[in-house]
Coordinates of N, CA and C in Angstrom, one line a residue:
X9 N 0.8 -1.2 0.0 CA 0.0 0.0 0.0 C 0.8 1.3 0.0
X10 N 1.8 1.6 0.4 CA 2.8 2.4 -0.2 C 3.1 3.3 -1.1
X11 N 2.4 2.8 -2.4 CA 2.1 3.6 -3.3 C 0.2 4.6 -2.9
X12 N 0.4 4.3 -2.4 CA -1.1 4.7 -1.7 C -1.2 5.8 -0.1
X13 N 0.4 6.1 0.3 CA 0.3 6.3 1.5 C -0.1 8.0 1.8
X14 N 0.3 8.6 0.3 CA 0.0 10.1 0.4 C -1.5 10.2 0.5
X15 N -2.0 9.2 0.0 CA -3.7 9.8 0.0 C -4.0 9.4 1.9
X16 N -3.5 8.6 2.3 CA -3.5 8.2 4.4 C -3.0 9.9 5.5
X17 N -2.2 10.5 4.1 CA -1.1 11.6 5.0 C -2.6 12.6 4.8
X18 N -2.4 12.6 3.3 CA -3.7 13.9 3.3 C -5.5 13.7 4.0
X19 N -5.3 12.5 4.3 CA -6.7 12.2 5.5 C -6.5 12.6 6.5
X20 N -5.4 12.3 7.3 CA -5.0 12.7 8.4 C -4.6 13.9 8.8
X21 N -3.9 14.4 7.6 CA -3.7 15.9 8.2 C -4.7 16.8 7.9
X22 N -5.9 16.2 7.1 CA -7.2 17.3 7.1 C -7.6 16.5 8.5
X23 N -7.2 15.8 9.0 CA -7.9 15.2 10.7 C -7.5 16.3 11.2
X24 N -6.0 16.4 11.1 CA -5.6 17.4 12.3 C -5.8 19.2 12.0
X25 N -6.4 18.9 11.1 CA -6.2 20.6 10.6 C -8.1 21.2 11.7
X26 N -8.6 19.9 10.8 CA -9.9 20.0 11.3 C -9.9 20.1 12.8
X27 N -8.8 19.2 13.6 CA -8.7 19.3 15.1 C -8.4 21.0 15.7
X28 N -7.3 21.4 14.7 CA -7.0 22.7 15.4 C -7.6 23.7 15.1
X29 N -8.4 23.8 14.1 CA -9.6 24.9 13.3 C -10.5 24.7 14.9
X30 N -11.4 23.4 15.5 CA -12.0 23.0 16.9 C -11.2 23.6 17.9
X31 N -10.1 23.7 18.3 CA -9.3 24.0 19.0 C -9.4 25.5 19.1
X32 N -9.7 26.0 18.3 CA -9.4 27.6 18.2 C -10.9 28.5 18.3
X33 N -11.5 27.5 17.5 CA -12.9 28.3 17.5 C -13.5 27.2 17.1
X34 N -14.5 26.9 18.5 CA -14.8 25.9 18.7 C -16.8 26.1 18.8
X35 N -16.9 27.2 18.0 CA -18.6 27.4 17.9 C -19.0 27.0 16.7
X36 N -18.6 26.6 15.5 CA -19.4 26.1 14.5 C -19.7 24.5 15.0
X37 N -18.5 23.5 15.6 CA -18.8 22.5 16.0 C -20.1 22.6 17.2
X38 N -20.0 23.1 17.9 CA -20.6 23.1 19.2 C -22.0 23.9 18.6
X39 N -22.1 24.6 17.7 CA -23.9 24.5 17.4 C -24.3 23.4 16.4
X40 N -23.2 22.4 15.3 CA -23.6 21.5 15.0 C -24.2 20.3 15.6
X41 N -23.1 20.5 16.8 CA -23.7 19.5 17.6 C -24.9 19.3 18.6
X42 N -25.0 20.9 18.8 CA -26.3 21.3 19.8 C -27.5 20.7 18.6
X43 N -27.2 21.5 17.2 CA -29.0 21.3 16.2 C -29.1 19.7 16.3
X44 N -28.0 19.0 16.3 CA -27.8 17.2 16.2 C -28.8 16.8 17.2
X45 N -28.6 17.4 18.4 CA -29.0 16.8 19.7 C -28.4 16.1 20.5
X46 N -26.6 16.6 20.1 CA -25.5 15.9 20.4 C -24.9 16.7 22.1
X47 N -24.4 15.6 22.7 CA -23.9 17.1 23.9 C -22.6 18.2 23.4
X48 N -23.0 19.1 23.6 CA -22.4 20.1 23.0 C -22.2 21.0 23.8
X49 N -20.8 21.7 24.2 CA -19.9 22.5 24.8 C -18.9 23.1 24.4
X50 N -18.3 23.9 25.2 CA -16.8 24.3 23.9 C -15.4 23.4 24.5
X51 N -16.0 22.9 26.2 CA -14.7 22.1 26.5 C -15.1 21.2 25.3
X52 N -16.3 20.4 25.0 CA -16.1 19.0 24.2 C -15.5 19.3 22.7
X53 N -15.9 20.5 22.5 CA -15.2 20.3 21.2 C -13.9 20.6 20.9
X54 N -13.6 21.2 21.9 CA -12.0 21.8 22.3 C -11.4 19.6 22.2
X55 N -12.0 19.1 23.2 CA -11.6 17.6 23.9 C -11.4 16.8 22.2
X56 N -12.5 17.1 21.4 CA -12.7 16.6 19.9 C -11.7 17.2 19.2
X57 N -11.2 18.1 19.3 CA -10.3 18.6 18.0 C -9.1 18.3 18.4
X58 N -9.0 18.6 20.0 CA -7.5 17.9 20.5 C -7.0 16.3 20.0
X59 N -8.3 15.4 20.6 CA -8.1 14.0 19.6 C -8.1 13.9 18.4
X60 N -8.5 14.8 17.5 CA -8.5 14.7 15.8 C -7.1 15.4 15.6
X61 N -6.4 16.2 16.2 CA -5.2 16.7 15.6 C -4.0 15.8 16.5
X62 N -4.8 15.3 17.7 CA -3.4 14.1 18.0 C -3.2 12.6 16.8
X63 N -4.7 12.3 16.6 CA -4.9 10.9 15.7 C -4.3 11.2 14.4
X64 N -4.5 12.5 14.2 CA -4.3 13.0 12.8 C -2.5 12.2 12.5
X65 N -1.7 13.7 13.9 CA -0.6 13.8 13.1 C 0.6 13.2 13.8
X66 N -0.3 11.9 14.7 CA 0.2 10.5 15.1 C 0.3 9.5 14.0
X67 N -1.2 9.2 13.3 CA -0.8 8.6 12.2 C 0.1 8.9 10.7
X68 N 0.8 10.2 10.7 CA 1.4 10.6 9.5 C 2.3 10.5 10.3
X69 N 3.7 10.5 11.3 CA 4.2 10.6 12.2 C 4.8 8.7 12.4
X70 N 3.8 8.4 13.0 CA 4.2 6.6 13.3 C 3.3 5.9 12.6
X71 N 2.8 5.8 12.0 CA 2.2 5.0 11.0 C 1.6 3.7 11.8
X72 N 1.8 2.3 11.0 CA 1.2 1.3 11.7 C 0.1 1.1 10.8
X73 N -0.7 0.0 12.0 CA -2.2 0.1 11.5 C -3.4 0.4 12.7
X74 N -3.1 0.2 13.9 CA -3.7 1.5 15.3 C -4.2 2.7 14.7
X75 N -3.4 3.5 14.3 CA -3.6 4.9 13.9 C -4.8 4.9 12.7
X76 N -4.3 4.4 11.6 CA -5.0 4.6 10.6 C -6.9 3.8 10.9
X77 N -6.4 3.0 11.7 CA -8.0 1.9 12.4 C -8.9 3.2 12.6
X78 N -7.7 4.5 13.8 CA -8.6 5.4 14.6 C -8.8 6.8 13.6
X79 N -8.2 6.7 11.9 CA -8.8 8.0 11.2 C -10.1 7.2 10.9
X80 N -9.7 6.0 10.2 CA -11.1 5.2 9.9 C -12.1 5.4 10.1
X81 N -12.1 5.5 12.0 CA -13.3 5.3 12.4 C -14.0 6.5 13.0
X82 N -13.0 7.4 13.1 CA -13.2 8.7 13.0 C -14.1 9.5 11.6
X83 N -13.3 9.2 10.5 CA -14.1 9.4 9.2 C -15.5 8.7 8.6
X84 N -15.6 7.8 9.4 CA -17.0 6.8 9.4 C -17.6 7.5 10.6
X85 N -17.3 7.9 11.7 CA -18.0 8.6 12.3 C -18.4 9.8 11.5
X86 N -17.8 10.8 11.1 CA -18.3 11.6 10.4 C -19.2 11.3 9.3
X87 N -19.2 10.1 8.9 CA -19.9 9.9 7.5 C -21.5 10.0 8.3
X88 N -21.8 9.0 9.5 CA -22.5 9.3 10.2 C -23.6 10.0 10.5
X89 N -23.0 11.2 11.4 CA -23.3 12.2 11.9 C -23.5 13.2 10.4
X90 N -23.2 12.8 9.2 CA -23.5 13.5 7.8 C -25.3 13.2 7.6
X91 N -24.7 11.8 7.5 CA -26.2 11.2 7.3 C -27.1 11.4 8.2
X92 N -27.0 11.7 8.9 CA -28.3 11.6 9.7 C -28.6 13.1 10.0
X93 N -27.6 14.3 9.5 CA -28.0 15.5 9.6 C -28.9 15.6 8.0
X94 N -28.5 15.2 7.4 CA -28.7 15.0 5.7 C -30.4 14.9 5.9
X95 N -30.4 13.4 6.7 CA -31.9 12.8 6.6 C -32.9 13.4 7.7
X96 N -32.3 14.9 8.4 CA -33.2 15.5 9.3 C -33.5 16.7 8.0
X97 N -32.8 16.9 7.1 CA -33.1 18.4 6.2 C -32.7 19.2 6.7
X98 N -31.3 19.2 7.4 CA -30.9 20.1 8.0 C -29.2 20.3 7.5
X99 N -29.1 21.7 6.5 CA -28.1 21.3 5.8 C -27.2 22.8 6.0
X100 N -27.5 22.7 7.6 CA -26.9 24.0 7.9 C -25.4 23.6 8.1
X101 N -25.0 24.9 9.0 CA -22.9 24.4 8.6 C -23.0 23.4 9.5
X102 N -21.7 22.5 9.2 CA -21.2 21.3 9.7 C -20.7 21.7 11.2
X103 N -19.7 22.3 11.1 CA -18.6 22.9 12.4 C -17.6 22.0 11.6
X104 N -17.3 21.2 10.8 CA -16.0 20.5 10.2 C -14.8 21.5 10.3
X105 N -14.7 22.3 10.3 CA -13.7 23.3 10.6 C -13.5 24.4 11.5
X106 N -14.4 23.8 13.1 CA -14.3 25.1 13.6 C -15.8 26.3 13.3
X107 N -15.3 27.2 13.1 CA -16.6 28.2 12.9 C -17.0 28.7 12.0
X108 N -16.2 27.6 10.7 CA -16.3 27.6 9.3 C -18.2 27.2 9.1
X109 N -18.9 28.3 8.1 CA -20.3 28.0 8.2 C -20.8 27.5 7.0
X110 N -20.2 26.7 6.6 CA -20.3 25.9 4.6 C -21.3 24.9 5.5
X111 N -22.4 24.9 4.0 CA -23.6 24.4 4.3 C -22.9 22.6 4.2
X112 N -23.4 22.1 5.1 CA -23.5 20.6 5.0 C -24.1 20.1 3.4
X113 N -23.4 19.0 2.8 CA -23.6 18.8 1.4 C -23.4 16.9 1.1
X114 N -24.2 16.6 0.4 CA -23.9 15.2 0.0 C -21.8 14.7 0.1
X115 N -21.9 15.4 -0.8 CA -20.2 15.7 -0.9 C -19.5 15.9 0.6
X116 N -19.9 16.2 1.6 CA -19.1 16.0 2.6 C -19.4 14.3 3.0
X117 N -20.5 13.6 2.6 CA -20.8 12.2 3.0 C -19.7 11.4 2.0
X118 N -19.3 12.0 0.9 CA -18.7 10.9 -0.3 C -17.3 10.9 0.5
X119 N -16.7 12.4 0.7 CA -15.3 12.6 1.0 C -15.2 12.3 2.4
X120 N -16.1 11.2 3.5 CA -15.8 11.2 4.6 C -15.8 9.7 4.6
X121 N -16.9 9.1 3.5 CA -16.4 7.9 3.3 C -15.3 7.3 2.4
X122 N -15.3 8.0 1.6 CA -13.8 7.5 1.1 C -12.7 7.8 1.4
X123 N -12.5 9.1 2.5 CA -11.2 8.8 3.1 C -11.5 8.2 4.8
X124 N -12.4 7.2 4.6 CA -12.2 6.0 5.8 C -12.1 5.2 4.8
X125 N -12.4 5.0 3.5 CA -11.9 3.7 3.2 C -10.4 3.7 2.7
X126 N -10.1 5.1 2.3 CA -8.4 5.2 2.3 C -7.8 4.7 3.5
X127 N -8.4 5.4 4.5 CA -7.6 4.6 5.8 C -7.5 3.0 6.4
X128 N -8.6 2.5 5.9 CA -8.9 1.0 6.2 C -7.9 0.2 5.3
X129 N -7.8 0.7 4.2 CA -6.0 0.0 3.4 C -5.0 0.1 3.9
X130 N -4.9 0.7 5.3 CA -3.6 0.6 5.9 C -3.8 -0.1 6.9
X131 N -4.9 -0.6 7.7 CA -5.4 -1.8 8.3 C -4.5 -3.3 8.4
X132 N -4.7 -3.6 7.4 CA -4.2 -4.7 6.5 C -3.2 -4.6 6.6
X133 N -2.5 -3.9 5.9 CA -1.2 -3.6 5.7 C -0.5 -1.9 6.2
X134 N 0.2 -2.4 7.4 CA 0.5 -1.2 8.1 C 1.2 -0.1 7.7
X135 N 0.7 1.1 7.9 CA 1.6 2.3 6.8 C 3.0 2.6 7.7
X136 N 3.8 3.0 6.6 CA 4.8 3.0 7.0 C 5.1 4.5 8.0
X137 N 6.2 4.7 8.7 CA 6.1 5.5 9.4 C 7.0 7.4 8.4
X138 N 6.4 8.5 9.3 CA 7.2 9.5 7.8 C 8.7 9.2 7.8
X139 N 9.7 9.1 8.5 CA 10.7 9.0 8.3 C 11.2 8.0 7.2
X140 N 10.3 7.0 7.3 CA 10.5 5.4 6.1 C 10.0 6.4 5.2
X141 N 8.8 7.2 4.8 CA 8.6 7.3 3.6 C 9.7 8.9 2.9
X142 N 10.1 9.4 4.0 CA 10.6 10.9 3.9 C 12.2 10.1 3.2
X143 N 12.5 8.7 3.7 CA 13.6 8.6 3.3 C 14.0 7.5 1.9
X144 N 12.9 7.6 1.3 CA 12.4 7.1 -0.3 C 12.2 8.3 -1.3
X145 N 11.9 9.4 -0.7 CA 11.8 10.7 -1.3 C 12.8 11.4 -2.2
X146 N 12.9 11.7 -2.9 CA 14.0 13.0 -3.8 C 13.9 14.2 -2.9
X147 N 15.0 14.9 -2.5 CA 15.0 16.1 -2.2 C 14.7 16.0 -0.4
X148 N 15.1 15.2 0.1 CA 14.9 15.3 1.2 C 12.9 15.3 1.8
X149 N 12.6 14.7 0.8 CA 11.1 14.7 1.0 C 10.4 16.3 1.2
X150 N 11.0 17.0 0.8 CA 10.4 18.2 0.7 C 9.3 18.4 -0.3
X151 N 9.4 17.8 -1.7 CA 8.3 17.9 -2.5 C 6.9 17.2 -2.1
X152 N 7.6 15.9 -1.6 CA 6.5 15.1 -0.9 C 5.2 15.8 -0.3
X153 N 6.0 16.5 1.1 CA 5.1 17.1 1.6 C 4.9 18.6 1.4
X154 N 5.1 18.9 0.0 CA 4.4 20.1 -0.2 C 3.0 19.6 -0.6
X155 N 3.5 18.5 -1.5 CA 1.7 17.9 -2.3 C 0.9 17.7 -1.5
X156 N 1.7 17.1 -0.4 CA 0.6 16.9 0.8 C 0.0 18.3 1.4
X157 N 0.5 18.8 2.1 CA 0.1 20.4 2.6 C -0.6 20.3 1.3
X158 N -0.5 20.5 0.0 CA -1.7 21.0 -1.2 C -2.7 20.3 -1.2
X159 N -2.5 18.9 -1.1 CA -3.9 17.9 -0.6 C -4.6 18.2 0.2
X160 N -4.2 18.9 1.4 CA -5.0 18.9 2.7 C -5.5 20.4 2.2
X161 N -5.0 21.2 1.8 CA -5.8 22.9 1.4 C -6.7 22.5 0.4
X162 N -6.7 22.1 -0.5 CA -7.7 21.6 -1.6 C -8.8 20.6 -0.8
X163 N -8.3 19.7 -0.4 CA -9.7 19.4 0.5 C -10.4 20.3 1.6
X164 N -10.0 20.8 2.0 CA -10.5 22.2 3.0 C -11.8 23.2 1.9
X165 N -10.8 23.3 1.1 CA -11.8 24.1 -0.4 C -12.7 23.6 -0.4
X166 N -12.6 22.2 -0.8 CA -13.6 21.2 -1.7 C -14.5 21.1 -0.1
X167 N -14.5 21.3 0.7 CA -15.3 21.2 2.6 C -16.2 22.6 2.6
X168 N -15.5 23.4 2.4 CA -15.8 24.6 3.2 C -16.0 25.8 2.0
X169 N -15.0 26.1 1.2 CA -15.4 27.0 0.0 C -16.5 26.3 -1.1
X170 N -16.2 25.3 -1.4 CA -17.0 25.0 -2.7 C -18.7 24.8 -2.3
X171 N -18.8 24.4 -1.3 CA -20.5 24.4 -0.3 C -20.8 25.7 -0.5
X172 N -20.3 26.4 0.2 CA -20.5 28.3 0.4 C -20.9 29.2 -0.8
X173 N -19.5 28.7 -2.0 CA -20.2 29.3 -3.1 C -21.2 28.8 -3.7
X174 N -21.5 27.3 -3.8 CA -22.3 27.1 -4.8 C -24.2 27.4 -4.2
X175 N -23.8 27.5 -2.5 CA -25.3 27.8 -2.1 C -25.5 29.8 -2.1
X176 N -24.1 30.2 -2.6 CA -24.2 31.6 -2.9 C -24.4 31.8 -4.2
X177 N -24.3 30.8 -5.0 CA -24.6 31.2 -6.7 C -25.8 30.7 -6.7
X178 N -27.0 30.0 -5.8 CA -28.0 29.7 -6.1 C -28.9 31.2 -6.1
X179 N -30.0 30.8 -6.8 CA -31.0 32.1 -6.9 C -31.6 31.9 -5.5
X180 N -32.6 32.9 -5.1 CA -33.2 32.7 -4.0 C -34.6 32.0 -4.1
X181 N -35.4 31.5 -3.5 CA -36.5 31.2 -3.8 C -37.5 32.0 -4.1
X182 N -38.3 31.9 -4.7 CA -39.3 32.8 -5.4 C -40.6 33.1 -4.1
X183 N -40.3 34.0 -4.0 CA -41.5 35.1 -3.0 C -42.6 35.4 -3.9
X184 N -43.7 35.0 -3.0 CA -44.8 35.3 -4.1 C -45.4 36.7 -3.9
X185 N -45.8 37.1 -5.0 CA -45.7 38.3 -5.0 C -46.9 39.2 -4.4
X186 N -46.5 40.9 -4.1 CA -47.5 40.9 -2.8 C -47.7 42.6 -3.1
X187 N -48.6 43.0 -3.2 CA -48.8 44.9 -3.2 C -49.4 45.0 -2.3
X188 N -49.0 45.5 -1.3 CA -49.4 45.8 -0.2 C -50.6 44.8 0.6
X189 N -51.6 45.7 1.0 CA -52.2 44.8 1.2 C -53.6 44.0 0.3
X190 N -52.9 43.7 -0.8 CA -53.8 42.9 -2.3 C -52.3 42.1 -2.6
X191 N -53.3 40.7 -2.5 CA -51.7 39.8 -3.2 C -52.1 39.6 -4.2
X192 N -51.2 38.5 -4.6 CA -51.4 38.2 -6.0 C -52.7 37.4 -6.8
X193 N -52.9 36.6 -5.7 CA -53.8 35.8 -5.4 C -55.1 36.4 -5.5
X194 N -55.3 37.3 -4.6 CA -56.5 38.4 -4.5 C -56.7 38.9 -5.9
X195 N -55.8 39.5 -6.3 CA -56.1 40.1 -7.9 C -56.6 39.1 -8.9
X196 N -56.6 37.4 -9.0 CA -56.7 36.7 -9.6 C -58.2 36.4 -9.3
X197 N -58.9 36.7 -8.5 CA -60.2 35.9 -7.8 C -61.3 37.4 -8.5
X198 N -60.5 38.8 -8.7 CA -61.1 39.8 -8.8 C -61.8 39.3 -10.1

């Protein structure tokens, strides 16, 4: 799986990015969690982001198959908690980033299950640790992990910008129309 381990890095470090976005500003999670009916506080979400940016940038760090078990099931947990916000019609912001307010989208369910099923390939077969892969690298693995850092910003995008704009390029819904006090309706019956 090796040939596969940058897509494990860029899960993990959108884990931990996602942990310290919680860590910092910890109200978009904590009213996601409150509309859930989840318990919701700023210690818990503070306690949540702390374990997503430890699991995160433990498993890019020591590898194994531990680590990658706990993005797994962490990203299956989110798939989750997608779905069943999905199936209330409630498609307000996630808190995936803190106090980031991008509307909840199908597309956060695809990208939370497929990177738990990226993670579950290292299950099996335990990922190696950064040093083993930093020292397979050209250049001191510096290119490595720039693509990575660009993996984890582009997925942030594809989370948080690309939700935002596309429910900002929608039209608004159509108000039906109203003159004072004669609506539309009224003038049709005259």
């Amino acid at each position: 799986m090796e040939p596969l381990i940058g897509l494990l890095h860029v899960c993990s470090g959108l884990l931990a990015v996602a942990g310290v976005a919680k860590l910092l500003t910890p109200s978009g999670t904590q009213e996601a969690l409150r509309v859930a009916g989840f318990p919701s506080s700023p210690l818990l979400v503070r306690a949540l982001g702390a374990t997503e940016l430890a699991i995160g940038t433990a498993t890019i760090v020591v590898g194994g198959w531990v680590l990658p078990t706990l993005v797994a099931l962490s990203y299956a947990g989110f798939a989750g908690f997608v779905i069943s916000r999905l199936r209330a019609g409630d498609t307000a912001g996630c808190g995936c980033f803190g106090a980031s307010a991008s509307p909840l989208t199908a597309g956060h369910l695809v990208f939370n299950v497929a990177a738990a099923l990226a993670a579950v390939l290292f299950v099996a077969d335990p990922a190696p640790s950064l040093s083993t892969v930093l020292a397979d690298q050209p250049w001191a693995g510096v290119p490595y992990l720039m693509i990575i850092a660009l993996g984890v910003t582009l997925s942030v995008a594809v989370l948080t910008v690309l939700p935002a704009t596309r429910a900002a390029a929608r039209p608004p819904a159509a108000a039906p129309l109203s003159f004072g006090p004669v609506s539309r309706l009224s003038l049709i019956h005259i």
